[in-house]
Tab-separated table of C-alpha atoms in Angstrom:
chain	number	residue	atom	x	y	z
A	1	MET	CA	-48.628	-58.507	3.228
A	2	LYS	CA	-50.320	-61.247	4.915
A	3	ILE	CA	-47.578	-62.766	6.468
A	4	ARG	CA	-46.020	-58.906	7.335
A	5	TYR	CA	-49.775	-58.891	9.097
A	6	THR	CA	-49.666	-61.828	10.800
A	7	ASP	CA	-46.365	-63.586	11.405
A	8	ASP	CA	-44.524	-60.029	11.208
A	9	LEU	CA	-41.841	-61.080	8.912
A	10	PHE	CA	-40.769	-59.907	5.367
A	11	ASP	CA	-38.670	-62.473	3.323
A	12	PRO	CA	-38.013	-60.252	-0.258
A	13	ASN	CA	-37.249	-63.883	-1.373
A	14	THR	CA	-40.920	-64.412	-1.217
A	15	GLN	CA	-42.726	-65.448	-3.843
A	16	LYS	CA	-45.937	-64.124	-5.446
A	17	SER	CA	-49.093	-66.237	-4.825
A	18	THR	CA	-49.974	-68.822	-7.599
A	19	VAL	CA	-53.102	-69.834	-6.588
A	20	ILE	CA	-54.507	-69.245	-2.879
A	21	ASP	CA	-52.982	-68.689	0.185
A	22	PHE	CA	-54.428	-68.620	3.675
A	23	LYS	CA	-53.497	-67.095	7.532
A	24	THR	CA	-55.784	-66.191	10.418
A	25	LYS	CA	-54.557	-64.001	12.866
A	26	ARG	CA	-57.622	-63.105	16.046
A	27	ILE	CA	-57.542	-59.462	17.882
A	28	LYS	CA	-59.930	-57.774	20.165
A	29	LEU	CA	-61.609	-54.483	18.226
A	30	GLU	CA	-61.349	-51.413	19.915
A	31	LYS	CA	-63.921	-49.829	19.311
A	32	SER	CA	-66.434	-52.796	20.357
A	33	GLN	CA	-63.949	-54.389	22.447
A	34	GLU	CA	-65.184	-57.852	20.558
A	35	ASN	CA	-62.739	-60.572	20.068
A	36	VAL	CA	-62.408	-61.665	16.693
A	37	LEU	CA	-60.405	-64.191	13.857
A	38	LEU	CA	-59.786	-62.683	10.373
A	39	SER	CA	-59.908	-65.647	7.967
A	40	ILE	CA	-57.418	-63.586	5.003
A	41	TRP	CA	-57.515	-65.460	1.504
A	42	ASP	CA	-54.543	-64.211	-0.536
A	43	THR	CA	-55.518	-65.151	-4.237
A	44	ALA	CA	-53.744	-64.606	-7.284
A	45	GLY	CA	-53.648	-61.345	-8.864
A	46	SER	CA	-53.520	-62.977	-12.612
A	47	GLU	CA	-56.356	-62.816	-15.069
A	48	LYS	CA	-56.040	-66.345	-15.933
A	49	TYR	CA	-57.407	-67.334	-12.320
A	50	LYS	CA	-60.194	-65.151	-12.431
A	51	SER	CA	-62.628	-67.948	-12.046
A	52	MET	CA	-61.194	-69.206	-8.867
A	53	ALA	CA	-60.751	-65.868	-7.046
A	54	LYS	CA	-64.566	-65.621	-8.104
A	55	ILE	CA	-64.833	-68.601	-5.084
A	56	TYR	CA	-63.617	-66.748	-2.531
A	57	LEU	CA	-64.990	-63.075	-3.462
A	58	LYS	CA	-68.365	-64.556	-3.506
A	59	ASN	CA	-68.439	-64.498	0.077
A	60	ALA	CA	-65.894	-61.938	1.207
A	61	GLN	CA	-67.061	-59.461	4.267
A	62	GLY	CA	-63.840	-57.564	3.140
A	63	ILE	CA	-62.344	-56.980	0.286
A	64	LEU	CA	-58.424	-55.124	-0.154
A	65	LEU	CA	-57.426	-54.936	-3.727
A	66	CYS	CA	-53.356	-53.963	-3.612
A	67	PHE	CA	-50.973	-52.745	-6.326
A	68	ASP	CA	-47.750	-51.834	-6.572
A	69	ILE	CA	-47.027	-48.170	-6.449
A	70	THR	CA	-43.940	-47.932	-8.844
A	71	ASN	CA	-45.779	-50.055	-11.457
A	72	ARG	CA	-48.946	-48.041	-13.483
A	73	GLU	CA	-49.472	-51.432	-14.939
A	74	SER	CA	-50.601	-53.051	-11.835
A	75	PHE	CA	-52.838	-49.921	-11.084
A	76	GLU	CA	-54.743	-49.896	-14.314
A	77	GLU	CA	-55.245	-53.567	-14.528
A	78	LEU	CA	-57.265	-53.327	-10.500
A	79	ASN	CA	-59.452	-50.712	-13.084
A	80	ASN	CA	-59.226	-52.873	-16.274
A	81	PHE	CA	-60.321	-56.325	-14.360
A	82	TRP	CA	-60.564	-56.354	-10.900
A	83	PHE	CA	-63.407	-54.394	-10.067
A	84	ASP	CA	-65.292	-55.952	-13.138
A	85	LEU	CA	-64.863	-59.015	-11.195
A	86	ILE	CA	-66.427	-57.791	-8.269
A	87	ASN	CA	-68.795	-55.890	-9.898
A	88	GLU	CA	-70.227	-59.047	-10.764
A	89	TYR	CA	-71.717	-59.843	-7.484
A	90	TYR	CA	-71.519	-55.922	-6.093
A	91	ASN	CA	-72.643	-52.934	-7.427
A	92	LEU	CA	-69.890	-51.029	-6.175
A	93	GLU	CA	-70.865	-47.484	-7.986
A	94	ASP	CA	-73.971	-47.610	-6.144
A	95	ASN	CA	-73.843	-45.530	-2.994
A	96	ASN	CA	-76.745	-47.179	-1.660
A	97	ASN	CA	-74.430	-50.395	-1.646
A	98	SER	CA	-73.481	-51.421	2.065
A	99	VAL	CA	-73.091	-55.290	1.688
A	100	ARG	CA	-68.830	-54.955	1.516
A	101	VAL	CA	-66.063	-53.410	2.774
A	102	LEU	CA	-63.854	-52.172	0.004
A	103	TYR	CA	-60.471	-50.991	0.976
A	104	LEU	CA	-57.494	-50.030	-2.021
A	105	ILE	CA	-53.516	-50.565	-1.132
A	106	GLY	CA	-50.795	-48.811	-2.733
A	107	THR	CA	-47.946	-51.382	-1.988
A	108	LYS	CA	-44.378	-50.585	-1.603
A	109	PHE	CA	-44.290	-47.046	-0.151
A	110	ASP	CA	-40.525	-47.825	1.062
A	111	LEU	CA	-39.431	-47.352	-2.513
A	112	CYS	CA	-41.055	-43.859	-2.690
A	113	GLU	CA	-39.410	-42.845	0.492
A	114	GLU	CA	-36.246	-44.097	-0.866
A	115	ASP	CA	-36.626	-41.371	-3.696
A	116	GLU	CA	-39.828	-40.200	-4.695
A	117	ASN	CA	-39.319	-40.875	-8.311
A	118	ASN	CA	-39.766	-44.124	-7.958
A	119	ARG	CA	-43.641	-43.285	-7.762
A	120	VAL	CA	-45.733	-43.488	-10.596
A	121	VAL	CA	-48.772	-43.851	-9.385
A	122	SER	CA	-49.885	-40.326	-7.375
A	123	GLU	CA	-51.788	-40.468	-4.250
A	124	SER	CA	-54.676	-38.463	-5.774
A	125	ASP	CA	-54.782	-40.902	-9.084
A	126	ALA	CA	-55.445	-43.684	-6.367
A	127	ASP	CA	-57.706	-42.071	-3.683
A	128	LYS	CA	-60.247	-40.823	-6.514
A	129	MET	CA	-60.267	-44.536	-7.653
A	130	ALA	CA	-61.346	-45.610	-4.185
A	131	THR	CA	-64.090	-43.008	-3.900
A	132	LYS	CA	-65.124	-43.960	-6.922
A	133	PHE	CA	-65.861	-47.510	-5.788
A	134	ASN	CA	-66.770	-46.346	-2.418
A	135	GLY	CA	-63.951	-47.820	-0.813
A	136	LYS	CA	-60.625	-46.184	1.205
A	137	TYR	CA	-57.171	-45.677	0.190
A	138	PHE	CA	-54.466	-46.631	2.149
A	139	GLU	CA	-50.875	-46.932	1.242
A	140	SER	CA	-48.107	-49.294	3.043
A	141	SER	CA	-45.145	-51.652	3.238
A	142	SER	CA	-44.430	-55.364	3.420
A	143	LYS	CA	-40.986	-54.238	3.701
A	144	THR	CA	-41.394	-51.946	7.072
A	145	GLY	CA	-44.293	-52.819	7.914
A	146	TYR	CA	-45.628	-49.229	7.456
A	147	ASN	CA	-49.432	-48.518	7.687
A	148	VAL	CA	-49.796	-52.476	7.316
A	149	GLU	CA	-51.006	-53.460	11.230
A	150	HIS	CA	-53.756	-50.201	10.942
A	151	ILE	CA	-55.081	-51.474	7.417
A	152	PHE	CA	-56.049	-54.436	8.356
A	153	THR	CA	-57.170	-53.569	12.351
A	154	GLU	CA	-59.397	-50.411	10.508
A	155	LEU	CA	-60.825	-53.053	8.272
A	156	ALA	CA	-62.203	-55.190	10.507
A	157	GLU	CA	-63.509	-52.674	12.683
A	158	ASP	CA	-65.426	-51.568	9.368
A	159	ILE	CA	-66.068	-54.556	8.670
A	160	TYR	CA	-67.394	-55.161	12.659
A	161	GLU	CA	-69.618	-52.031	12.250
A	162	GLN	CA	-71.621	-53.317	8.976
A	163	GLU	CA	-72.722	-56.444	10.059
A	164	CYS	CA	-73.830	-55.051	13.283
A	165	LEU	CA	-75.771	-52.131	11.023
A	166	LEU	CA	-76.758	-55.060	8.587
A	167	SER	CA	-77.807	-57.267	11.764
A	168	SER	CA	-80.118	-53.818	12.839
A	169	GLU	CA	-81.708	-53.803	10.056
A	170	GLU	CA	-82.993	-57.808	9.705
A	171	ASN	CA	-83.395	-57.487	12.475
A	172	VAL	CA	-86.362	-55.374	12.168
A	173	ASN	CA	-87.247	-56.971	9.457
A	174	ASP	CA	-87.737	-60.117	10.469
A	175	LYS	CA	-84.728	-61.948	8.805
A	176	PRO	CA	-82.265	-63.679	9.975
A	177	ARG	CA	-78.484	-63.130	8.482
A	178	ASP	CA	-76.192	-66.037	9.843
A	179	ARG	CA	-72.515	-63.840	10.403
A	180	LEU	CA	-70.579	-66.730	11.245
A	181	THR	CA	-70.016	-68.071	7.648
A	182	GLY	CA	-68.082	-64.361	5.594
A	183	SER	CA	-65.015	-64.230	4.430
A	184	PHE	CA	-62.740	-60.778	4.271
A	185	LYS	CA	-60.135	-61.375	1.041
A	186	LEU	CA	-57.094	-59.529	-0.091
A	187	ASN	CA	-56.198	-60.057	-3.694
A	188	LYS	CA	-53.108	-59.048	-4.929
A	189	SER	CA	-55.008	-58.078	-6.040
A	190	PHE	CA	-56.583	-59.689	-3.218
A	191	TYR	CA	-57.628	-60.427	0.967
A	192	SER	CA	-60.439	-62.197	3.483
A	193	THR	CA	-61.724	-61.797	6.576
A	194	ASP	CA	-64.299	-64.265	8.629
A	195	SER	CA	-65.374	-61.953	11.843
A	196	TYR	CA	-65.669	-65.097	13.811
A	197	ASP	CA	-65.756	-68.738	12.844
A	198	LYS	CA	-67.918	-71.379	14.044
A	199	ASP	CA	-65.994	-73.420	16.489
A	200	ASP	CA	-65.461	-70.571	17.865
A	201	VAL	CA	-68.126	-68.970	18.785
A	202	LYS	CA	-69.428	-72.466	20.103
A	203	ASN	CA	-66.788	-72.523	23.141
A	204	GLN	CA	-66.735	-68.551	23.529
A	205	SER	CA	-70.445	-67.562	22.793
A	206	SER	CA	-70.325	-66.424	26.586
A	207	GLN	CA	-67.380	-63.925	25.716
A	208	ASN	CA	-68.813	-62.408	22.503
A	209	LYS	CA	-70.947	-59.165	22.667
A	210	SER	CA	-73.802	-58.420	20.513
A	211	CYS	CA	-73.876	-55.592	17.826
């Protein structure tokens, strides 16, 4: 999914991330017309890499939790492992939690287009899980590119709006916030995005709009 988004490529022989992979992409947000740099950290989905995933999760501004809609076990693993891990930092079931943006992503949608019987996780079940943790649910296909661009763009927009809201609240309370240090993580179950990087801001501060 990451490679499809950043490079518009799909290789069926691509190996799953064994530890950490990293990509960036610069985009212009439609709503704010802000130029932002997305830093995307792709972490291994295996539980044995849990301690390493924690390092990247801690400062994530947005999280994509991915599962295979043709593999029920990958879906159950989210509830049994990844949500517990994320809750070590953020109370996802708290409706007042306004710290991070979380999306649940059902991958391999192309297989269901070929034959609906390939689907073992219903859209309804996935949507209920996303709602439980105050997130959004999308389906995608890295093979065809279906919904990939939309998901990352929507996530970036939501992160930007969230950062603006937090900045506004902290200005009222006279608490400064460094908006340059977060990240946006996509996991296999995960991904990560910085709205800005510090070097870019130094060079482009005159072009960047405030919230």
